XYZ file of C-alpha atoms in Angstrom:
400
model
C 0.000 0.000 0.000
C 1.284 3.469 -0.890
C 0.418 6.729 0.902
C -2.055 7.538 -1.893
C -4.226 4.490 -1.200
C -4.554 4.894 2.569
C -7.325 7.491 2.943
C -10.944 7.152 1.882
C -13.028 9.908 0.347
C -15.022 10.170 3.578
C -11.825 10.736 5.559
C -10.536 13.310 3.095
C -13.800 15.232 3.174
C -13.205 15.954 6.863
C -10.248 18.151 5.928
C -10.601 21.934 6.162
C -7.878 23.020 3.725
C -8.595 24.985 0.553
C -8.648 21.835 -1.584
C -11.571 20.389 0.333
C -13.452 23.565 1.246
C -13.506 25.616 -1.959
C -16.192 23.513 -3.642
C -19.318 21.694 -2.498
C -19.071 18.226 -0.960
C -20.219 16.478 -4.152
C -17.210 17.801 -6.100
C -14.094 15.656 -6.510
C -11.258 18.192 -6.122
C -8.316 17.493 -8.427
C -7.065 21.041 -8.746
C -4.807 22.778 -6.200
C -1.409 21.208 -5.384
C -2.296 19.342 -2.209
C -1.908 15.571 -1.964
C -4.439 13.235 -0.436
C -2.027 11.596 1.995
C -1.461 11.375 5.736
C 1.632 12.911 7.270
C 4.772 10.836 6.914
C 5.386 9.122 10.284
C 8.685 10.927 11.066
C 7.017 14.298 10.512
C 3.999 13.327 12.584
C 6.270 12.232 15.435
C 8.357 15.401 15.309
C 5.343 17.681 15.338
C 3.641 15.708 18.116
C 6.753 15.987 20.240
C 6.852 19.739 19.686
C 3.176 20.109 20.595
C 3.572 17.932 23.687
C 6.492 20.129 24.789
C 4.733 23.366 23.924
C 7.670 23.991 21.584
C 5.882 26.586 19.486
C 8.250 29.534 19.625
C 10.535 31.052 17.005
C 12.773 28.965 14.706
C 16.474 28.722 15.507
C 19.639 27.173 14.104
C 20.419 25.808 10.643
C 19.323 22.171 10.972
C 16.917 22.637 8.071
C 19.752 23.619 5.719
C 21.915 20.768 7.020
C 19.105 18.281 6.515
C 18.605 19.441 2.933
C 22.347 19.224 2.321
C 22.280 15.585 3.433
C 19.197 14.867 1.336
C 20.663 16.446 -1.814
C 23.880 14.465 -1.427
C 22.039 11.178 -0.929
C 19.302 11.740 -3.498
C 21.088 13.556 -6.316
C 24.776 13.010 -5.491
C 25.090 16.776 -5.192
C 27.452 18.168 -2.584
C 26.953 21.815 -3.527
C 24.684 22.844 -0.656
C 26.738 25.146 1.573
C 24.728 26.128 4.674
C 26.506 29.499 4.821
C 24.937 30.247 1.437
C 21.426 29.206 2.481
C 18.776 31.469 3.971
C 15.476 30.619 5.619
C 12.434 32.181 3.894
C 8.701 31.843 4.587
C 7.917 29.913 1.397
C 9.195 29.516 -2.140
C 7.138 32.278 -3.757
C 7.995 34.860 -1.114
C 11.604 33.750 -1.429
C 11.431 34.429 -5.155
C 10.035 37.908 -4.545
C 12.735 38.701 -1.992
C 15.401 37.494 -4.424
C 13.975 39.719 -7.158
C 14.225 42.641 -4.747
C 17.885 41.794 -4.130
C 19.026 41.611 -7.752
C 16.536 43.664 -9.780
C 14.798 47.003 -9.612
C 11.310 48.289 -10.446
C 10.437 47.734 -14.076
C 13.167 45.183 -14.727
C 12.179 42.225 -16.947
C 11.679 38.714 -15.618
C 11.549 35.978 -18.254
C 9.087 33.129 -17.701
C 8.169 30.149 -19.887
C 4.401 29.621 -20.073
C 2.329 27.678 -19.593
C 3.831 27.994 -16.132
C 2.818 28.199 -12.473
C 0.173 30.917 -12.407
C 1.411 32.895 -9.364
C 4.690 33.642 -11.183
C 2.881 36.302 -13.187
C 1.044 37.891 -10.289
C 3.993 37.926 -7.882
C 6.321 39.411 -10.504
C 3.907 42.192 -11.351
C 2.972 42.873 -7.745
C 6.697 43.299 -7.079
C 6.701 46.006 -9.786
C 8.766 43.946 -12.208
C 7.799 43.225 -15.818
C 6.897 39.777 -17.160
C 8.579 38.746 -20.403
C 6.815 35.561 -21.496
C 8.601 33.054 -23.760
C 6.375 30.029 -24.415
C 7.695 26.500 -24.175
C 8.400 24.802 -27.493
C 5.850 22.703 -29.343
C 7.332 19.676 -27.585
C 6.562 21.234 -24.203
C 10.232 21.768 -23.401
C 12.470 24.828 -23.113
C 13.098 26.436 -26.504
C 16.769 27.546 -26.608
C 16.292 29.712 -29.707
C 13.349 31.540 -28.154
C 15.224 31.904 -24.852
C 18.270 33.322 -26.635
C 16.086 35.953 -28.272
C 14.207 36.699 -25.034
C 17.405 37.043 -23.017
C 18.754 39.429 -25.643
C 15.588 41.522 -25.499
C 15.548 41.472 -21.715
C 19.159 42.648 -21.589
C 18.375 45.484 -24.008
C 15.705 46.686 -21.584
C 17.730 46.474 -18.378
C 21.125 45.673 -16.923
C 19.444 43.385 -14.388
C 17.300 40.850 -16.262
C 16.243 37.597 -14.605
C 15.028 34.212 -15.811
C 12.573 32.560 -13.429
C 12.933 28.837 -14.098
C 10.475 26.176 -12.941
C 12.042 22.724 -12.529
C 10.251 20.330 -12.486
C 7.908 22.402 -14.589
C 4.407 23.164 -13.375
C 1.869 22.478 -14.977
C 3.369 20.113 -17.564
C 5.453 17.923 -15.238
C 8.498 18.307 -17.497
C 11.836 17.666 -15.776
C 14.561 19.673 -17.484
C 17.607 17.617 -18.398
C 21.159 18.501 -17.430
C 21.868 19.288 -21.078
C 18.922 21.673 -21.234
C 20.008 23.406 -18.027
C 23.572 23.699 -19.278
C 22.145 25.413 -22.340
C 20.230 27.839 -20.130
C 23.412 28.642 -18.197
C 25.333 29.345 -21.411
C 22.624 31.704 -22.641
C 22.323 33.381 -19.244
C 26.058 34.053 -19.137
C 26.076 35.275 -22.736
C 23.404 37.871 -22.082
C 24.071 38.714 -18.442
C 20.824 37.179 -17.155
C 20.528 35.974 -13.566
C 18.614 32.734 -12.994
C 16.256 31.955 -10.118
C 15.190 28.302 -10.130
C 11.991 27.218 -8.388
C 12.725 23.596 -7.408
C 9.875 22.977 -5.000
C 8.878 19.760 -6.804
C 12.460 18.453 -7.036
C 11.971 15.307 -4.892
C 8.976 14.315 -7.030
C 10.693 12.939 -10.127
C 9.154 9.783 -11.522
C 10.702 6.767 -13.224
C 12.204 7.637 -16.592
C 13.607 11.024 -15.571
C 16.198 12.423 -13.189
C 16.479 15.754 -11.429
C 19.444 18.084 -11.870
C 19.772 20.961 -9.384
C 20.373 24.129 -11.365
C 23.163 25.186 -9.013
C 25.044 22.002 -9.906
C 25.381 23.116 -13.536
C 28.512 24.866 -14.798
C 27.835 28.549 -15.298
C 25.246 28.798 -12.510
C 27.594 30.440 -10.012
C 25.592 33.671 -9.798
C 22.194 31.951 -9.689
C 19.725 31.139 -6.927
C 17.390 28.241 -6.248
C 14.508 27.732 -3.855
C 13.531 24.454 -2.242
C 11.269 23.080 0.446
C 9.596 19.835 1.465
C 6.209 21.420 0.891
C 5.103 19.521 -2.207
C 6.830 16.171 -1.720
C 5.604 15.756 1.874
C 2.360 17.773 1.652
C 3.412 20.535 4.052
C 1.909 23.627 2.411
C 0.301 24.669 5.691
C 3.635 24.491 7.541
C 5.512 27.445 6.103
C 9.277 27.175 5.631
C 11.580 27.167 2.604
C 15.245 27.612 1.769
C 16.891 30.114 -0.576
C 20.203 28.799 -1.946
C 22.816 31.015 -3.567
C 25.602 30.064 -5.927
C 29.124 31.115 -4.856
C 29.059 34.302 -6.950
C 25.661 35.235 -5.482
C 26.757 34.986 -1.839
C 27.204 38.742 -1.510
C 23.658 39.275 -2.771
C 22.295 36.767 -0.292
C 24.145 38.563 2.500
C 21.972 41.616 1.808
C 18.750 39.696 2.455
C 16.916 41.526 5.268
C 17.010 39.593 8.518
C 13.271 39.914 8.995
C 12.580 37.783 5.906
C 13.500 34.657 7.847
C 11.133 35.586 10.637
C 8.163 34.676 8.436
C 8.911 30.970 8.550
C 7.021 28.866 11.081
C 8.979 27.058 13.791
C 6.719 24.040 13.365
C 7.274 24.357 9.636
C 11.037 24.264 10.069
C 10.759 21.211 12.312
C 8.512 19.436 9.812
C 10.635 20.210 6.746
C 13.799 19.225 8.591
C 12.266 15.901 9.596
C 11.131 15.324 6.010
C 14.581 15.756 4.508
C 16.483 14.055 7.321
C 14.157 11.276 8.459
C 11.885 10.731 5.462
C 13.129 7.210 5.062
C 11.167 5.059 2.649
C 8.046 7.241 2.693
C 8.903 9.380 -0.372
C 9.871 6.278 -2.323
C 6.535 4.689 -1.500
C 4.810 7.899 -2.553
C 6.639 7.863 -5.886
C 5.529 4.273 -6.423
C 1.950 5.407 -5.950
C 2.421 8.389 -8.261
C 3.917 6.129 -10.931
C 0.866 3.893 -10.655
C -1.535 6.828 -10.836
C 0.321 8.344 -13.780
C -0.185 5.140 -15.762
C -3.773 4.837 -14.541
C -4.545 8.397 -15.606
C -3.155 7.749 -19.075
C -5.343 4.658 -19.468
C -8.423 6.467 -18.149
C -7.939 9.374 -20.555
C -7.718 6.996 -23.515
C -10.831 5.112 -22.415
C -13.079 7.939 -21.256
C -11.788 11.102 -22.955
C -10.911 10.058 -26.501
C -9.475 13.037 -28.326
C -7.901 14.522 -25.208
C -4.106 14.668 -25.177
C -2.208 14.078 -21.954
C 1.316 15.414 -21.559
C 2.942 12.513 -19.737
C 4.464 14.087 -16.625
C 8.060 13.248 -15.757
C 7.789 14.789 -12.305
C 5.371 16.471 -9.882
C 1.879 15.040 -9.347
C 0.303 17.395 -11.850
C -0.694 16.549 -15.420
C -1.517 18.810 -18.357
C -4.570 17.973 -20.454
C -5.078 19.358 -23.958
C -8.827 19.319 -24.545
C -9.021 21.480 -27.663
C -9.885 18.542 -29.917
C -12.981 18.026 -27.779
C -14.265 21.444 -28.797
C -12.999 23.442 -25.845
C -11.464 26.854 -26.293
C -11.199 29.829 -24.036
C -9.690 33.268 -24.118
C -5.983 33.934 -24.332
C -3.909 33.237 -21.255
C -4.604 35.742 -18.527
C -1.024 35.686 -17.343
C -1.983 34.133 -14.052
C -3.299 37.379 -12.608
C -6.614 35.688 -11.906
C -7.018 33.730 -8.710
C -6.378 30.033 -9.148
C -10.074 29.273 -8.663
C -11.118 31.331 -11.716
C -12.581 28.836 -14.141
C -13.110 28.931 -17.889
C -13.298 26.531 -20.809
C -13.014 22.827 -19.977
C -12.456 23.313 -16.241
C -15.707 25.263 -15.958
C -17.534 22.615 -18.003
C -16.283 19.692 -15.915
C -17.059 21.440 -12.640
C -20.595 22.306 -13.698
C -21.500 19.028 -15.410
C -19.230 16.349 -13.911
C -18.637 17.850 -10.462
C -14.893 17.483 -10.895
C -12.642 20.442 -10.075
C -9.587 20.968 -12.277
C -7.348 24.016 -12.688
C -8.169 26.168 -15.711
C -5.459 26.247 -18.339
C -5.777 29.969 -19.021
C -4.315 31.005 -15.648
C -0.984 29.438 -16.645
C -0.471 32.027 -19.386
C -0.094 31.707 -23.140
C -0.549 28.173 -24.405
C -3.098 27.386 -21.714
C -6.286 27.979 -23.691
C -8.354 24.824 -24.054
C -6.253 23.016 -21.450
C -6.692 21.983 -17.832
C -4.343 20.815 -15.096
C -5.254 17.738 -13.100
C -3.792 16.746 -9.733
C -3.501 12.953 -9.684
C -2.080 12.652 -6.152
C -5.191 11.016 -4.796
C -6.645 7.569 -4.171
C -6.795 5.580 -7.422
C -10.528 5.050 -6.887
C -11.111 8.805 -6.663
C -9.036 9.403 -9.785
C -10.978 6.704 -11.621
C -14.352 8.084 -10.558
C -13.347 11.618 -11.559
C -12.318 10.716 -15.110
C -15.356 8.469 -15.529
C -17.577 11.396 -14.543
C -15.777 13.607 -17.062
C -16.339 11.026 -19.784
C -20.057 10.771 -18.989
C -20.386 14.543 -19.116
C -18.802 14.636 -22.557
C -21.041 11.870 -23.863
C -24.119 13.670 -22.574
C -22.982 16.878 -24.231
C -22.550 15.055 -27.546
C -25.989 13.483 -27.252
C -27.723 16.834 -26.741
């Protein structure tokens, strides 16, 4: 049994998080990035001990950074995590914003590759920086020619351009290869672009792919990356993340205001530390379940949604569905400025007619029209029921 097959729908419906409270009880929620799992035992034990002790004060020390250093060495054979070049931040997105404030100024361009995590757009613009969108290639991967041109344009607009990389990529589940990342580093150096890599899904790489930390790539010395255990261990409500700087970015990191680290939760730090240090076999069991669900989802799409195209995810627990051949279109990508619950096109249809909640493709920017993102980190029975409902809704639409 994997963590994804432990909890029943009735148990999950007792939860009070946004995934289970945004929609009515008859809706199967396969949208926001929360997994339907219990806490990993080491995390549960660590939090229980803290609660029993009343240990709910402010975070202290650098055990979190040390735990991630150990995890990265064991998991990816990467020994490049230097705790002196790691800072505690409240979460990955706020860490990205604080990094932008360190190395850019108002109006400076930030390159993103849509369809991409919707909050990238909103957080960049709310920080008074300018989004420069460069769509992924037709194959759903980074387009080096387009990036070369975008980096050149960004550099012509400012002396402080940035590329905000998402690896593994959300919403497509693409895991960028070492060769692709080396190409990014070459282009970034050529044009004087700084790279910030969002690696929140890094531990969630499925069979057939491997994760390469951006800071392990030659030419990344002045780059940053952000990590946490949030996605891989389902800890979104326990705020804590790490901002890592390459050796040539250490002086920038030193300018990070002290108060930034105060936003992290002490319980969050304890939980994330336990995840990376004591996770044991739990993440491997989770990945087994995700592998199973990935295959199951592919089979279900073929059987119940003929004409839909699934981008087979290499990582994360999110999958990208192209539903345009089923007659779904929607307006151009909104750039993610809409809240993640804004629905249009196929996601609106499936919520209204199938009572299945997906994420609308348009909030992920250009290339998202007619698409939807599905979160398959749930019980296989729930996933099966959801896609069956979607298929019935389509058949009923065709019959009318």
